[in-house]
Amino acid sequence: MTIVKVVDGDAGGYRCEVTSKDKCDSCTFDISVEAAEETQQTNILEAFKRSGDAGEDAGELDFSGLLKKRERKQKEEPEIDVDVWEILKNAKPCDYEKIAFQYGITDLRGMLKRLKKMRKVEPKKSDGFKSNPNEQFSFLKKLDPAYSVEKGKKIQLNVELSDPNAQVRWLRNGQEIKPSAKYIFESVGGIRKLTINKCTLADDAAYECVVGEEKSFTEVFIQEPPVTITKMLDDIHVVVGEKVEFEVEVSDEGANVKWMKDGVELSRDGKYRFKKDGTKHWLIINEATTEDIGTYYVYTSGGESKAELEVEEKELQVLQSIADLTLKAAEQAVFKCEVSDEKVTGKWFKDGVEVTPSNRIKMTHMGRTHKLVIDDVKPEDAGDYTFVPDGYALSLSAKLNFLGKRENQLIMYPLRFDVDITGEPPPTVCWKKGDMELSEAEGRVRVETRKNLSCFIIEGAERSDEGLYHITVTNPAGEDKADVMVKIVDVPDPPENVKCTGVGEDSASIQWDPPKFDGGVPVKGYLMERKKKGSSRWTRLNFDIYESTTYDAKKMIEGVLYEMRVFAVNGIGMSQPSASSKPFMPIAPTSEPTRLTVEDVTDGTCALKWLPPERIGAGGIDGYIIEYCVEGASEWVQANETPVEKNSYRVRGLPVGEKMLFRVRAVNIAGRSPPAVMAQAVTIREIVERPKIRLPRQLRTKYIKRVGEKVNLVIPFQGKPRPVVTWLKDGAPLDTKLVNVRTSDVDTILFIRQAAKEHSGQYTLSVQIENMEDKVTLEIQIVDKPGPPIAVTVTDVWGFNAALEWKPPKDNGNCEITGYTIQKADLKTKEWFTVLEHNRRPSCTVSDLVMGNEYTFRVFSENICGMSDDAGISKNTAVIAKTGTYILQPYKEKDMCSSPKFITPLIDRSVIAGYSAAISCAVRGHPKPKIIWMKNKMIIGEDPKYLMQNNQGVLTLNIRKPSLFDGGKYTCKAINDLGEDEVECKLVVRGMAKNLNHHQCVTLTMT
C-alpha cells in the first residue's frame, strides 16, 4: 500500500485483511503524520509572500487565497442523551412500569429479560489495559440499545468518540474480545467499529464498549431463520423383515429435527436409528414388523411432514409363471417358473396326479427357479401341468398341447384320362378346353394316342387346370363327342380382414372374413393364434376347429398390446396364416361413477355432481355421458353430445314440474361403464331461497363523505327467485334524479356523482320475495367545511391579556365542530399571527400582548374537513394600556342556579341474562338535584339487586346478574326547587345461547 502526498487526514488506524475460501485473517496498524522539516516549510511559504505591488505589505505572507466561504451555523443545544437502561438498573422493581411508560417501552417482558442479562454482565478489568484516571473520554455516539442479525450474516457495531486517539475495549458478556478473523476491530478517526463475521447462535449476547470510565451497552440478537422441509416424506409399503428408511430434506444443514410416531416422540434405541448427512435426515428401521404400522411425523422449527408405513406379512411372489406349450412329436417340453424365495420347494402335477421323475422326465430346483423337462414329447404327454409350492396356498398351471404332424404341401399326382376309341377306319381324336385345342404330345398338359385308346395327361395339377374338357372322334363314317369335368381341390386361402371389434378387462372379440377361395372343398372351420406385440412366439388359442368367423379370446393381460392371426381349415388341410391384425389392448370399461347427487335445481335446469369410479383400469377415463328421462318412461335422452371431463354438469332444457331421473356413465376406449343412477326422482322446480342482504362491514357504521366526492356503494344480496329491491330515504321513496340506483341479480349499487349535504340521511334497502323480506338501514353523512364563528367579542382586557368569546357557526358543515383557531393582529401592522390552535371551547384567553398596542382578533372554526374558509372577526378591539394604577372592578356574583337538565340521555340496551349490566346518563343542575330511578314507572328504592351511583353528575344504575324479568323501561328523574327532568331507556334481557363458550360481560358508561 502506497500513500502519495501524505496529509494530516491520512493519520489513523488501518487493517490488512486476507481471505481464502472459508478462512479469513487480518492485522491492524496505525499511521501517524508528523510535521515537515523547517527548510521545506520555508520553501513552501515563499509561494505565499506578497509581491512588490503591495506597497508597504510587500514580502509579508498572505493566506487569504486559501480561505473558503463558509455559512455560519447556529450552535444547536446538545440534546440530553438519556440511557433508560441505566435508569432501570438503578430503579426499584415497583417503578419499572412507570419508567417504561415514560420512555415508550411497550414490551415489558422483553425489557425484564434484557435487564436480567445486563445485571448478570459485570465488566471485568483487563490486566493488559489500564486507563489513566485523569483522562476524560466521552461518547459522541453510543451503541444502539439492541441489534438484530440473521444467522450466518455479519454485523457491525459503531461508536463515535470525542477523542480520536482514545483506545477502546470491546466486551462480550463481560469477557474482553480479542481481534481475530471473526472479530475485526476498526478505527477511523473518532469512529470505532466492531465487525462480527458469520454470526452464530453463540454470538447472541450482551456487548459493551469501554473507553476510560465511560461505557456503552447493547444486546445482539441472532435470528435463526425457520427451518423448512424442502423434500417431504414418502409413504412406504414393505413386508415383514425388510428395512425401512424414511428420508427428509431440510433447508439448513445444522438443523435439528424431531421424529414422532402416532404422537409419541421416537428416541434412539435398538429399533430406531437416526442418520444425518448435510441437509438430509433419515429414520431407519432395520427389520420392520406389523407393530411398526402407523403414521410417522418429522418436525422442524418451520414445517412438518408425515408419511404412512404399511407392513404386510411376507408373501411368496411369482417372478415368472409357467406358460402354455404347443409341441410336435419328439420335441422337448420345458416348464419353467421363478418365485421370490430361494428356499421354497414344490411339487409338479399332471392332470392332478403328481409327476414322478424318469429318464425322460426330469425336475430341477436351482435357486428361485423350478423346471420340469420332458424329452421326446409323445401324445400321451398332453394335459394340464401344475406347480404347487410347499407351504403356500398357491399354484401355477399351464397346458401342454400336442400337435400331430401335418403336410404343409399336397402331393401332386398326375391326372390321366384313358378313353377307349372304336371305329373303322381308326378315328381322329381331338381334345379341347373351351375353344382351345389341346394337341401337344409333350409338356405338363399333353395328349397321348394309342391303338383304340386316347390318353389325356396333366402333370402336377394346378388350380387353372380346373374346367370342362371336350373329346371329339371323327372318321369318314361319322363322329362322336364326350365331355369330361375336371375339378382341382387344394387347401383354402388365408382368411381376410382379421380385426378386433371389442375389448374387455382380460378378453378381446376378434372378427374376420372367410377366405376368397376355399380350395374347392368347403371350409370346416378356423384355428386362431395370438402373440404379444414385439414377440415372435405365437400361441395357439384353440385345437378344435372353430366354425364361426368371430371369436372371444380370453386370459389376456390388461394394458398389453396383442396381435391375432387366423388359419382356415378344409378337408384338404390348413391354409397359410392370415395377415396379423392391428395391435389391440385389452381394456375394461371403468366401474360406474360414485356418489351421484343433485347440487342445485332451478327453473328448467339441474346441476349434478359425482365422484370418479372406484375402478378405472389402464384405459383411464375420457369423460362422462349424462342421460335423463321422465320418471316412469323407458327412453333415456343423452344430455351432452361429447363426454365432459369434469365431475359436474348442469343439464338444461328440462320440463318444469316433471320428475326426472338422471344417470351418468364413464367413457373410455373400452366403451361405456355401467350407469350410476339417481336413487330418487328430482322434481324440476325453482327452489325458493330466503332473501338476505350481505351488508359490507364499512357500511355498518355511519358512512361519511365530503361534499363533491363520489359515492358508490355496492351491496350484495342473495335470494331465489330474483328479489324485488326497494330503496327509501328517510322513509320516503328515493328521488332517482338525485341518486342513481342500479340493480343486478346479485347486488344493488347506490351511486351519487357529486355528493351534496341534502344527500345526507338514512337510506333503507329492502329485498323481498313473496312474503319474505330483509331490510338494512345505512346512514350517509355528507360533510363540508364549517362556516365562520359568529359574535366574536373581546369580553375583558387586563394586564397583557385579553379574553375572547364567540358563538359556534350557523353552518357546522353537517358534522361536529372539533375546535377553533384564534389569530391576532396589531392594528399598526395588520399582520395576522396564530396564537391558539384546536381550541375546543368557544372562548379563550390571549396572553403576552404588547403594552401600548391595540389588537383585533379573528377565529376560524374546524371540523373533520378542515378549517373554515372565512373567519369571524371580533367586533371590538383590545387596547393594552400602559402600566398605571389598576382599579379593581367590584366583583359581581353570578347566579349559578338552574333547573335539572340531562346532558347525556339513557341508551337502549340489550344484555344477556346472568351477566351484570349498567345503564348511565349525566345531569346538571343547581342546587344538586335529587335522583330517582324507576322501572316501568315504579320507584326502585333500596333493592339490593340495584346499585345506584352519582359521580359528579354522572348517574349509573348497576343491575347485578339480570334475569329475563328485569327487562323493561327504566327511568331516571332529577328534581330540585327550580324544576325536574327525566330520561328513559329500554332494557332487553336475552337468554344465554346454548353454544356460548366464553363468558361475556357488557358494561356501557356514558359521560
Short mmCIF file of N, CA and C in Angstrom, two decimals, residues 628-637 658-661:
data_model
loop_
_atom_site.label_atom_id
_atom_site.label_comp_id
_atom_site.label_asym_id
_atom_site.label_seq_id
_atom_site.Cartn_x
_atom_site.Cartn_y
_atom_site.Cartn_z
N TYR A 628 -80.90 -38.56 -19.08
CA TYR A 628 -82.05 -38.31 -18.22
C TYR A 628 -83.30 -38.83 -18.90
N CYS A 629 -84.32 -39.07 -18.08
CA CYS A 629 -85.63 -39.47 -18.60
C CYS A 629 -86.68 -39.11 -17.57
N VAL A 630 -87.91 -38.99 -18.04
CA VAL A 630 -89.03 -38.71 -17.16
C VAL A 630 -89.34 -39.96 -16.35
N GLU A 631 -89.68 -39.76 -15.09
CA GLU A 631 -89.98 -40.90 -14.23
C GLU A 631 -91.15 -41.70 -14.82
N GLY A 632 -90.97 -42.99 -14.91
CA GLY A 632 -91.98 -43.87 -15.48
C GLY A 632 -91.74 -44.19 -16.93
N ALA A 633 -90.92 -43.39 -17.63
CA ALA A 633 -90.61 -43.65 -19.04
C ALA A 633 -89.37 -44.54 -19.13
N SER A 634 -89.17 -45.12 -20.31
CA SER A 634 -88.03 -46.02 -20.52
C SER A 634 -87.02 -45.44 -21.50
N GLU A 635 -87.32 -44.31 -22.11
CA GLU A 635 -86.43 -43.73 -23.10
C GLU A 635 -85.49 -42.73 -22.43
N TRP A 636 -84.21 -43.03 -22.50
CA TRP A 636 -83.20 -42.15 -21.91
C TRP A 636 -82.67 -41.21 -22.98
N VAL A 637 -82.53 -39.94 -22.63
CA VAL A 637 -82.05 -38.91 -23.55
C VAL A 637 -80.65 -38.49 -23.10
N GLU A 658 -91.85 -31.62 -13.94
CA GLU A 658 -91.72 -33.06 -14.13
C GLU A 658 -90.72 -33.64 -13.13
N LYS A 659 -90.93 -34.92 -12.82
CA LYS A 659 -89.97 -35.66 -12.01
C LYS A 659 -89.02 -36.38 -12.94
N MET A 660 -87.74 -36.10 -12.79
CA MET A 660 -86.74 -36.60 -13.72
C MET A 660 -85.78 -37.54 -13.01
N LEU A 661 -85.34 -38.56 -13.76
CA LEU A 661 -84.29 -39.46 -13.32
C LEU A 661 -83.02 -39.16 -14.10
#
